Coordinates of C-alpha atoms in Angstrom, one line a residue:
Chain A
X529 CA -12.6 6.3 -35.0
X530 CA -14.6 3.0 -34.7
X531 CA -18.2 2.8 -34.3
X532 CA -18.2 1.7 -31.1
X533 CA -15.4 3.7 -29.7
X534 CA -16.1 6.2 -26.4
X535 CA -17.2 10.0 -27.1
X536 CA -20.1 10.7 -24.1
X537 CA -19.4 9.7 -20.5
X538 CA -21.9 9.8 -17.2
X539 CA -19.6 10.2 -13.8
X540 CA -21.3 8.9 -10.8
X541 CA -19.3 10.1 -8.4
X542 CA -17.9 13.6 -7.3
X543 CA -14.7 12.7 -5.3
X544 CA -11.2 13.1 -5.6
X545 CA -10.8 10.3 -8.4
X546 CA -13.5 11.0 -10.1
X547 CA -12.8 14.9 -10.4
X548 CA -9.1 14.1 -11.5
X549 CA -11.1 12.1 -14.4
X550 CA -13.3 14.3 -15.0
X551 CA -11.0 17.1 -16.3
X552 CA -8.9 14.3 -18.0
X553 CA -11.5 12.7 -20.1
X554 CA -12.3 16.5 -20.8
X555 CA -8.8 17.0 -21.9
X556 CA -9.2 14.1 -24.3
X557 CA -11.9 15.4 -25.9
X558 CA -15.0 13.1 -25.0
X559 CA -17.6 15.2 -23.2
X560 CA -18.9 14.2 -20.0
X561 CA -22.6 14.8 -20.2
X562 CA -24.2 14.7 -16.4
X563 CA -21.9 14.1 -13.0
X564 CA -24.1 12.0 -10.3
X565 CA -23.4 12.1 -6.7
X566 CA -25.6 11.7 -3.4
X567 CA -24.3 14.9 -2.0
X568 CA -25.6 17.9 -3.7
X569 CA -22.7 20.1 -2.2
X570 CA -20.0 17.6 -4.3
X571 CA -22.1 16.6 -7.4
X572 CA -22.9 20.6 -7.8
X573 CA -19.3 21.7 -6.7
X574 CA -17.8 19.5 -9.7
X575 CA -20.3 19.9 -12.3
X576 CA -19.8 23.7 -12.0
X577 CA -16.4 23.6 -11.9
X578 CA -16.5 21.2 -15.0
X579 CA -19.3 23.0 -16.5
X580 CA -21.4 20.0 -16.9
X581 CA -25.6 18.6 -15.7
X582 CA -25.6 17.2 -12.7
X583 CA -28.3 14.6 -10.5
X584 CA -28.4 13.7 -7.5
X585 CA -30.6 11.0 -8.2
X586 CA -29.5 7.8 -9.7
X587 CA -32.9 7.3 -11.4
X588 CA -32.5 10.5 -13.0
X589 CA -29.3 9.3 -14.9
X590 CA -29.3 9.9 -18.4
X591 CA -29.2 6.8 -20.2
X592 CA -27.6 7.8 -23.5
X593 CA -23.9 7.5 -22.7
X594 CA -21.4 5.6 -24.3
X595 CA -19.8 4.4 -20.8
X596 CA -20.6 4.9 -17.7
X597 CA -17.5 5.5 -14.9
X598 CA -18.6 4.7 -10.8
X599 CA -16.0 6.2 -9.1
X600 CA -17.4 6.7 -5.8
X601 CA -15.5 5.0 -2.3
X602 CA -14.8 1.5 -1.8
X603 CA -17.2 1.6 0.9
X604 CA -20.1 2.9 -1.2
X605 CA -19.3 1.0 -4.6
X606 CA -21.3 -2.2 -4.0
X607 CA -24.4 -0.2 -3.2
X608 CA -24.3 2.0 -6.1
X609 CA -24.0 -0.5 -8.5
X610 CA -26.7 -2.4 -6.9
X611 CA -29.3 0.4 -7.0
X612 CA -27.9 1.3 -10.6
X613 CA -29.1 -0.3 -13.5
X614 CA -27.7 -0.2 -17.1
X615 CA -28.7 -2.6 -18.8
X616 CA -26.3 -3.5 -22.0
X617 CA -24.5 0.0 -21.2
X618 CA -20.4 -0.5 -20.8
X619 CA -20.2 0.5 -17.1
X620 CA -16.4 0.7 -15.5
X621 CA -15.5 0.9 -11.8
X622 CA -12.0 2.6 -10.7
X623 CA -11.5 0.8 -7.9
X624 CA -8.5 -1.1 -7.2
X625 CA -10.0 -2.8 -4.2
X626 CA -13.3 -4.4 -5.7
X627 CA -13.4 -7.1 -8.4
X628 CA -14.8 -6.7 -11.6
X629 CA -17.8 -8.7 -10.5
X630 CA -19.2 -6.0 -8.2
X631 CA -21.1 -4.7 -11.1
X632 CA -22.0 -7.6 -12.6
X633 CA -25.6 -7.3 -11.8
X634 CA -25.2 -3.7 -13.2
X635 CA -24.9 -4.4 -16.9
X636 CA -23.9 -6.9 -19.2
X637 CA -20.7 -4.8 -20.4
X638 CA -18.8 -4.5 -17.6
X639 CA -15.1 -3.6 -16.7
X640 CA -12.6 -1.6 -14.7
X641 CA -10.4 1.4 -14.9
X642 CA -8.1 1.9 -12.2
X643 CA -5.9 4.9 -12.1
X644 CA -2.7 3.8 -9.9
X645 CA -2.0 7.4 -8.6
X646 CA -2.9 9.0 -4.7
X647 CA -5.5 12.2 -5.7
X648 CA -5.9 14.8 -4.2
X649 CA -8.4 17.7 -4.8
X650 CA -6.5 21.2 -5.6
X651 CA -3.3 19.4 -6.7
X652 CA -3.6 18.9 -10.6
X653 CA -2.3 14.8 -11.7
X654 CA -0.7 14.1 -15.2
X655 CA -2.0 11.9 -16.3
X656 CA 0.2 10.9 -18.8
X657 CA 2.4 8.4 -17.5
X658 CA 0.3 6.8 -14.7
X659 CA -0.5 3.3 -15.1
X660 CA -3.8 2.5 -15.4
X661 CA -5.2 -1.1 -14.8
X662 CA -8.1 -2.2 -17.2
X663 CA -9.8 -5.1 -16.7
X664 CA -13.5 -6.4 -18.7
X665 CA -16.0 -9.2 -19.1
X666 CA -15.3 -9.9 -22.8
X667 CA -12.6 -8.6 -25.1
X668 CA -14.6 -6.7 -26.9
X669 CA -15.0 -4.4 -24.2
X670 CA -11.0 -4.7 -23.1
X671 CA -9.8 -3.3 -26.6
X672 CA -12.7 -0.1 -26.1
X673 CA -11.0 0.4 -23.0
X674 CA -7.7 0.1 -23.6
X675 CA -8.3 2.6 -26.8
X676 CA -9.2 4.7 -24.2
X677 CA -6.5 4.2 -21.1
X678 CA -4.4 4.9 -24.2
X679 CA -5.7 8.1 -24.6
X680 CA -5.1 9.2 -20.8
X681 CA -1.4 7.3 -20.5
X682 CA 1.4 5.8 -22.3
X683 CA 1.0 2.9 -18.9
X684 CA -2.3 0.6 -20.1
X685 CA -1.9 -2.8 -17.7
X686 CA -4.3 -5.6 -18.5
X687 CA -5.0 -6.7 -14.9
X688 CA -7.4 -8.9 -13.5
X689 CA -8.9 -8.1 -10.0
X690 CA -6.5 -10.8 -8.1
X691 CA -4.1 -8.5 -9.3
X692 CA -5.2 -5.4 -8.9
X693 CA -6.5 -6.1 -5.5
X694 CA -2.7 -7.1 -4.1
X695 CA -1.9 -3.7 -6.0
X696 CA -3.7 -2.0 -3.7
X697 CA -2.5 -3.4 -0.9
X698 CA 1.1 -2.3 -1.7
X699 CA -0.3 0.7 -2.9
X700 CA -1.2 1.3 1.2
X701 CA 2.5 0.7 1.6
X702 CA 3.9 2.6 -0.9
X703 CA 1.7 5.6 -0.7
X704 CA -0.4 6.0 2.4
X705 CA 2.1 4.7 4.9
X706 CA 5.1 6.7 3.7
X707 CA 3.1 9.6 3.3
X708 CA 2.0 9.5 7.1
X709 CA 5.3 9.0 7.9
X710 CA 6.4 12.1 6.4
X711 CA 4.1 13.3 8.8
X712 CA 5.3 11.8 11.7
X713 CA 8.8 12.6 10.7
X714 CA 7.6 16.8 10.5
X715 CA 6.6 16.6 13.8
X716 CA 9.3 15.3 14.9
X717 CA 11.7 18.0 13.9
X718 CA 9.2 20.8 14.5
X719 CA 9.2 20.1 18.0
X720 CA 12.7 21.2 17.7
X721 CA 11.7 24.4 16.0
X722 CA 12.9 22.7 12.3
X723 CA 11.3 23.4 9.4
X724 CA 9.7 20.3 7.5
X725 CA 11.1 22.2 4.2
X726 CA 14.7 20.3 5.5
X727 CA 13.8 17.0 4.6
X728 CA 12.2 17.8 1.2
X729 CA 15.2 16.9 -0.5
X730 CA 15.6 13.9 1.6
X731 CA 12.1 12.9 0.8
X732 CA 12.5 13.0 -3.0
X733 CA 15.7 11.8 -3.3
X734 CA 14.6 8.4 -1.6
X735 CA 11.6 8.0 -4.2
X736 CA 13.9 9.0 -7.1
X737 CA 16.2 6.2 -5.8
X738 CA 13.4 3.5 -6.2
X739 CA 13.3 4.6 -9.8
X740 CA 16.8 3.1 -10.9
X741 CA 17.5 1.3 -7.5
X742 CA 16.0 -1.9 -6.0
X743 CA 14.6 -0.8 -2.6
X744 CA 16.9 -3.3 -0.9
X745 CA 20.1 -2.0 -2.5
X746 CA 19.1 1.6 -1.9
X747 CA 18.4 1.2 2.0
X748 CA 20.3 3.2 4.6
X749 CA 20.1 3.8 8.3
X750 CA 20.7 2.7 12.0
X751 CA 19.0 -0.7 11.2
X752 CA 20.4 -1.7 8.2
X753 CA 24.0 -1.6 10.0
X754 CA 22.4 -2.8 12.8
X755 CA 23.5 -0.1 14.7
X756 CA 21.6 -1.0 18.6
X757 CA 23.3 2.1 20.2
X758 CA 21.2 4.5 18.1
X759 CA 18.1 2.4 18.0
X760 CA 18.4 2.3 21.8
X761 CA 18.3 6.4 22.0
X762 CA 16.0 6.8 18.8
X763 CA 13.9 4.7 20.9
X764 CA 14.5 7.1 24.0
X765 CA 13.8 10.2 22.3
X766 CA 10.3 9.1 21.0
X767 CA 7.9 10.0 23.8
X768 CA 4.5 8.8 22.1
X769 CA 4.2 4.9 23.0
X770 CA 3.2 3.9 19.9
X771 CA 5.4 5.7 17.7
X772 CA 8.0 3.9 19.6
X773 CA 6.2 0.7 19.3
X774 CA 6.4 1.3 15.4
X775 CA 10.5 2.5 15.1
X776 CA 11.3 -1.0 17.6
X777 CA 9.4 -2.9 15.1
X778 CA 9.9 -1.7 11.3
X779 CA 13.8 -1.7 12.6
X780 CA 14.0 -5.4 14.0
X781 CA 12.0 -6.5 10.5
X782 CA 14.7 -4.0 8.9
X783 CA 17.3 -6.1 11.0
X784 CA 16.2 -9.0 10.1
X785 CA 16.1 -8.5 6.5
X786 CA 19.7 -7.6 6.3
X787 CA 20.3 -10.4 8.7
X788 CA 21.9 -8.9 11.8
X789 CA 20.3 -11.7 14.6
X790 CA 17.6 -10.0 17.2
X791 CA 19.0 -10.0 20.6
X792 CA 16.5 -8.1 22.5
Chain B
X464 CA 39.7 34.3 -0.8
X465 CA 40.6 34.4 3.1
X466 CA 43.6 33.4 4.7
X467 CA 41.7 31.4 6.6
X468 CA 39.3 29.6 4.3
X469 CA 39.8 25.6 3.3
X470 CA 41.7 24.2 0.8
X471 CA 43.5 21.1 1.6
X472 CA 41.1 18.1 3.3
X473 CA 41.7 15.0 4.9
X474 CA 38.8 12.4 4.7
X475 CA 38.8 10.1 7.5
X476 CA 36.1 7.5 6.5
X477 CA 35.7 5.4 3.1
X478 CA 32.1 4.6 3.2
X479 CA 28.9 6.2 1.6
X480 CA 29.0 9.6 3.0
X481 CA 32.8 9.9 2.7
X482 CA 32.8 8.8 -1.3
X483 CA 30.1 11.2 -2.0
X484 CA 32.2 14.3 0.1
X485 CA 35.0 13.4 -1.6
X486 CA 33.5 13.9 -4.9
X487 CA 31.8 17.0 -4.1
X488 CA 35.0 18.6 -2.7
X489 CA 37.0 17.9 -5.7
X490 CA 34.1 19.3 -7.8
X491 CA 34.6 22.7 -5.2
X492 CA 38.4 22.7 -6.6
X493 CA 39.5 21.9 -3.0
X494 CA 42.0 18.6 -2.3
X495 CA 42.0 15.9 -0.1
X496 CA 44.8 15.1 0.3
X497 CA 44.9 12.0 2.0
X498 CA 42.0 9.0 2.9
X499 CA 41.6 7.1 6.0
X500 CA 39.8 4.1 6.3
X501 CA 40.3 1.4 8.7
X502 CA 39.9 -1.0 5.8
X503 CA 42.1 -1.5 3.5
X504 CA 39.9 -2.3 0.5
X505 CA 37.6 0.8 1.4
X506 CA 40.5 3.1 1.6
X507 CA 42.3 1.8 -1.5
X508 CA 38.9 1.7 -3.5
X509 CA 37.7 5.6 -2.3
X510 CA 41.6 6.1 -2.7
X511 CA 42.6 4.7 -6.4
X512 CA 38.7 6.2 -7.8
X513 CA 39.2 9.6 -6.2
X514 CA 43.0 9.5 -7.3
X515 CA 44.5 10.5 -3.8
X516 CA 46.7 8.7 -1.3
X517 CA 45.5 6.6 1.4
X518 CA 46.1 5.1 4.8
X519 CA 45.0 2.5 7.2
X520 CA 46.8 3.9 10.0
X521 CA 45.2 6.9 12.1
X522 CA 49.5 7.8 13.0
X523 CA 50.0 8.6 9.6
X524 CA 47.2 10.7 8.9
X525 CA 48.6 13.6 7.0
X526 CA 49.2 16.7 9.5
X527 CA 49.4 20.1 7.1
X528 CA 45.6 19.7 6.0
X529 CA 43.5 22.8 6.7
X530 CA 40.3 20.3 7.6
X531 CA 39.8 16.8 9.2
X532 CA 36.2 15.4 8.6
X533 CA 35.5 12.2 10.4
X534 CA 32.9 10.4 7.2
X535 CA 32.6 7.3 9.6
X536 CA 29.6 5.2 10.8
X537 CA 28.1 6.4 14.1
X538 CA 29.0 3.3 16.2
X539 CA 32.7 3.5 14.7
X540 CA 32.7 7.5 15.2
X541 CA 33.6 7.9 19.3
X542 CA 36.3 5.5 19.0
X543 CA 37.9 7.4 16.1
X544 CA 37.5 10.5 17.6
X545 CA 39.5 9.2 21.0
X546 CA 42.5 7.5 18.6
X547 CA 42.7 11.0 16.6
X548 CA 44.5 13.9 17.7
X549 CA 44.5 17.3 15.7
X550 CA 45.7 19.8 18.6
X551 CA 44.6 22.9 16.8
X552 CA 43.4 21.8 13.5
X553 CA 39.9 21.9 12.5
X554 CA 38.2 18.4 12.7
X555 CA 34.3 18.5 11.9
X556 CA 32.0 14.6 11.6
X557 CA 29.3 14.7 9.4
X558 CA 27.1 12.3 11.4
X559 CA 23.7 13.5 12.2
X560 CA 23.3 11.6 15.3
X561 CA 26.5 12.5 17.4
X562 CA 26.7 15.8 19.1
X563 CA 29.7 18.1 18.5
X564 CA 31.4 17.3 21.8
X565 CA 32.2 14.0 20.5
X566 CA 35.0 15.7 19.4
X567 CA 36.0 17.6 22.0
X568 CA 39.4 15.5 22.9
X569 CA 40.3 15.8 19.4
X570 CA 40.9 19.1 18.3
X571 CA 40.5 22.9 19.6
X572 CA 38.6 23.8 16.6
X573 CA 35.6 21.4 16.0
X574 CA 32.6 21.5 13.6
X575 CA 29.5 19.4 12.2
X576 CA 29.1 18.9 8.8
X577 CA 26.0 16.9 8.3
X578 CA 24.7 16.6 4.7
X579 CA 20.7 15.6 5.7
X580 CA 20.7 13.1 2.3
X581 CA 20.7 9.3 1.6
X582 CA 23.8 8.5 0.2
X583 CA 24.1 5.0 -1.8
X584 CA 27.6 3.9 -3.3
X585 CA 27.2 3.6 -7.4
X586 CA 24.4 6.5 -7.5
X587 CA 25.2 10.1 -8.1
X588 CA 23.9 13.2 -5.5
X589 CA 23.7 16.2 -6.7
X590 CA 24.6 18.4 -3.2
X591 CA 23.4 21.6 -4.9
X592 CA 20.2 21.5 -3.1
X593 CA 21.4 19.6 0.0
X594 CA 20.5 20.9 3.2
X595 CA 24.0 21.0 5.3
X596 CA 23.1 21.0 8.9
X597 CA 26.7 23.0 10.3
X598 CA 27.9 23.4 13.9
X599 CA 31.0 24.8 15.6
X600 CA 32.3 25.4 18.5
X601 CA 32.7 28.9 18.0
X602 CA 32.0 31.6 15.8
X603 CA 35.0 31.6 13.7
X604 CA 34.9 27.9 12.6
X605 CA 30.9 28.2 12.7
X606 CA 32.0 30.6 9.7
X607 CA 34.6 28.7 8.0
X608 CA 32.2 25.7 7.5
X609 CA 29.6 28.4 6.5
X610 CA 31.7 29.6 3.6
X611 CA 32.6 25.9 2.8
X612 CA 29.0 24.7 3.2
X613 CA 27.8 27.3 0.6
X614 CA 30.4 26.5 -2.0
X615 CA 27.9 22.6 -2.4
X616 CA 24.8 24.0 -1.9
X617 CA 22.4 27.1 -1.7
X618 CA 20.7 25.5 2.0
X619 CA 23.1 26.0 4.1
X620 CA 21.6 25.6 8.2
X621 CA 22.5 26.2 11.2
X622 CA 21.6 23.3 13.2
X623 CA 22.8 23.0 16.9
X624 CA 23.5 19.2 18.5
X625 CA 20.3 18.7 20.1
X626 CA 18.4 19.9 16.9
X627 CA 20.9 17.6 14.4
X628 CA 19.4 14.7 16.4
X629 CA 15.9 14.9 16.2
X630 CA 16.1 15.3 12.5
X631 CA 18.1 12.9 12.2
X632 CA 15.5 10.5 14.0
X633 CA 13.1 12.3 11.9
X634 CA 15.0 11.1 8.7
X635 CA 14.8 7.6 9.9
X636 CA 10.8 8.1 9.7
X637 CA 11.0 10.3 6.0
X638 CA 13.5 8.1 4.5
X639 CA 14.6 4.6 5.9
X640 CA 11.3 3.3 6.7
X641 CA 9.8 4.8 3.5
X642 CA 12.4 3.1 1.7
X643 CA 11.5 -0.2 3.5
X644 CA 7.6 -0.2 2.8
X645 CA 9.0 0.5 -0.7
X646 CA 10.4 -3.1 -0.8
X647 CA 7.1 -3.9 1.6
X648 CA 5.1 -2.9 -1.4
X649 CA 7.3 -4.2 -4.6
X650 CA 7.1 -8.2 -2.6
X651 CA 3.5 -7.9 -2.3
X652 CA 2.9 -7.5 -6.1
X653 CA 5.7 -9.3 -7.0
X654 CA 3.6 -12.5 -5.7
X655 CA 1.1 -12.0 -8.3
X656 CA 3.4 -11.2 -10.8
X657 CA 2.8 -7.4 -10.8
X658 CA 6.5 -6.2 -11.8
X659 CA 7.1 -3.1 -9.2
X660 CA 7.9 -0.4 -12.0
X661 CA 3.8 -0.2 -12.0
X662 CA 4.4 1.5 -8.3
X663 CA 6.5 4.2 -9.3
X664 CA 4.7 6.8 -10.5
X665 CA 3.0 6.6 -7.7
X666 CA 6.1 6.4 -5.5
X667 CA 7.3 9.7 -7.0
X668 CA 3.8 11.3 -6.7
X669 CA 3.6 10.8 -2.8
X670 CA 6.9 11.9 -2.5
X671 CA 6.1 15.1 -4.7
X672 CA 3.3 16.1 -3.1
X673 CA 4.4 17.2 0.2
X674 CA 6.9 19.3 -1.4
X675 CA 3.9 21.6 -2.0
X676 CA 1.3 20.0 0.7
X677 CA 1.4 19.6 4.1
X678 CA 1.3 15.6 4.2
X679 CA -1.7 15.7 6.8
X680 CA -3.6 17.2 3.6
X681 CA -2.0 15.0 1.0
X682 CA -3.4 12.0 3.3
X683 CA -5.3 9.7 1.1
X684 CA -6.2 5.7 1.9
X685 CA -8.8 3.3 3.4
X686 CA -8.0 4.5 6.8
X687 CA -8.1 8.0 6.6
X688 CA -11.4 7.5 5.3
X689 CA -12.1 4.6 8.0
X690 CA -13.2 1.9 5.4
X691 CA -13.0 -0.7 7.9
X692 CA -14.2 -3.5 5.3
X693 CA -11.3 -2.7 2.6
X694 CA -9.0 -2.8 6.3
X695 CA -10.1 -6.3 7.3
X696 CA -9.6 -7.5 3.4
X697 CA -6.4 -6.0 3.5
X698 CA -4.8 -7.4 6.6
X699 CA -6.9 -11.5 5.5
X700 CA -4.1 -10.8 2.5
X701 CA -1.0 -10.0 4.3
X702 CA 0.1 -13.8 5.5
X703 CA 3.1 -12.6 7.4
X704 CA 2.6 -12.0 11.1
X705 CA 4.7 -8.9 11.7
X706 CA 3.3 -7.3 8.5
X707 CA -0.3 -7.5 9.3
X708 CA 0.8 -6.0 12.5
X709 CA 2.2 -3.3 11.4
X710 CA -0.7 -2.3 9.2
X711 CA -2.7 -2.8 11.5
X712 CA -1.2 -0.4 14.3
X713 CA -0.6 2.5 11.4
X714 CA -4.0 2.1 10.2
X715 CA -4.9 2.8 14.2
X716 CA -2.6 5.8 14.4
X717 CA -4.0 7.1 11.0
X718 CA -7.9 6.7 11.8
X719 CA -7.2 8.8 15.0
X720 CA -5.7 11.2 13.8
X721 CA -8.5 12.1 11.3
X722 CA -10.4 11.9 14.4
X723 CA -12.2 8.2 13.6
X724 CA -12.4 6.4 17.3
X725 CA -11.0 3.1 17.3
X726 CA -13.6 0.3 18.1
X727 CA -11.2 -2.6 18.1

């Protein structure tokens, strides 16, 4: 182990990220020595569950960590680390939505660890094979912590924050979208007193597609044969005008892509 | 075995569905004994890979087979069912979207027989966990196609005409659209040369998750927590018109539905 690699960790944040990385920085063996968040029920619930200090006050932050992780909300990032000081401390966001210059006034050692992966409290990640995005202001700091993405995850990606920022974009696509429409898509058929246990294998099999398949070769449906007569009572049989609003327009773009000409 | 039960099949359709049922009924020990497709290079390609006999002519379709299933596409599927007479013989469709009376002038014994799955030529299904939606019009036949249905897979439903529909509408939502926000996703960080493999885990893990969460819980993203600031960023990014649009109006749909009131 080098001299300057990472053993003790501060969290500043309690959320669903950061309680994934708190039990897999845990499983790694570095200790995470206090938890920091602005509500005492979620800095509390984690640090007992984790069996770790906690603050809720970022003055009160002990100062003798090897790296510090914020991994609070997008929307609360640029505050902490304006209110945070660290001085030549390495301190990491896990955004994928803020550059690596939102902590620049933080510290001098700065960089960013971005777990690519949806969390979700009560549902335990492995972390072994998702790809995490490092990014840092000098290299120094990009080997310390790629040595330890490499401990997390066989996936290490050196991306900058033009990058990373465009990744979550998709990542709104790819994940939250899809996963509303699975909701959308249970309502539907429980109106009809159908269990949403039906399309689970439906569900899956169209992500495990996208593993070996492009997307393009593996779509299917009404608009990709540019089938109108379906589209037309699809259309009829959704009664909420936005819904409808979103089948008539993901299926022209769907159309369009497979390049059947619009005609309505 | 019953006197009654199927051995022999004729498959009338060459396309997706039909290749895959083919496969899977030869895998069952039964034998089709005979292919229709319209198109010649469909039929003969289903035909000389399946090792079976084929015809482009509906006249010739073999008339000693104990089952019939139309494997056609939906807007092809009436118009086969009018040209195709079976007096007595069971004929089922597998199409999700057409009721069982579509086949009402074909035979006296009709069925459904709709595998709720994605079927792409070139990529392998395993039906044992298939849900098969079945229909007949009446008891006996309902339990022909049960017996049948259970020798592919353990999830065998019983899913009447009006049902069959909405799911399948549902499955346009769970699986087609999905699929297209997929390639959504992939072009995005394609343009910054992000290859898309960096997506999958997190493809798989969205997918996995609501076969153990309800996807209203697995919700995660910058509009179910209303970050309007990451929202605005997001849709500056997207430069295509019909894109930003449609973030835009599922972002809405998502923010109210974890109760966030819209104020634009």
């Amino acid at each position: 182990m080098s001299l300057n690699s990472i053993h003790t960790v501060v969290l500043i944040g309690a959320g669903n990220v950061a309680t994934h990385l708190a039990e897999a920085f845990q499983n790694t063996g570095r200790e995470i020595i206090q938890v920091y968040s602005r509500s005492e029920i979620s800095a509390s619930a984690l640090a007992e569950s984790a069996g770790i200090p906690y603050t809720c006050d970022l003055k009160k932050i002990n100062k003798n960590a090897d790296l510090y992780i914020i991994s609070v909300t997008d929307s609360s990032l640029l505050q902490v680390a304006q209110e945070f000081y660290a001085g030549d401390k390495l301190v990491v966001h896990t955004s994928g939505f803020h550059a690596l210059d939102a902590l620049a006034g933080t510290s001098e050692n700065t960089g960013v660890f971005y777990p690519l992966q949806t969390f979700s409290k009560n549902r335990t990640v492995k972390f072994l094979t998702i790809p995490l995005c490092i990014e840092a202001n000098n290299d120094h700091n990009l080997r310390l912590l790629e040595d330890l993405a490499l401990s997390f995850t066989s996936d290490v990606r050196f991306i900058d924050s033009v990058q990373r920022k465009k990744i979550h974009l998709a990542a709104v696509f790819a994940c939250n979208f899809t996963n509303y429409f699975y909701g959308i898509a249970g309502e539907i058929i429980k109106s009809s007193n159908v269990p949403f246990d039906i399309l689970k294998p439906l569900i899956l099999e169209t992500a495990e597609k996208v593993m070996e398949m492009d997307p393009s070769s593996a779509q299917t449906g009404p608009a990709k044969r540019n089938d109108l007569a379906v589209m037309e009572q699809h259309l009829a049989m959704i009664d909420d005008e936005a819904r409808g609003d979103l089948y008539l327009k993901i299926s022209e773009l769907i159309r369009k892509k497979f390049e059947h000409p619009t005609n309505h």
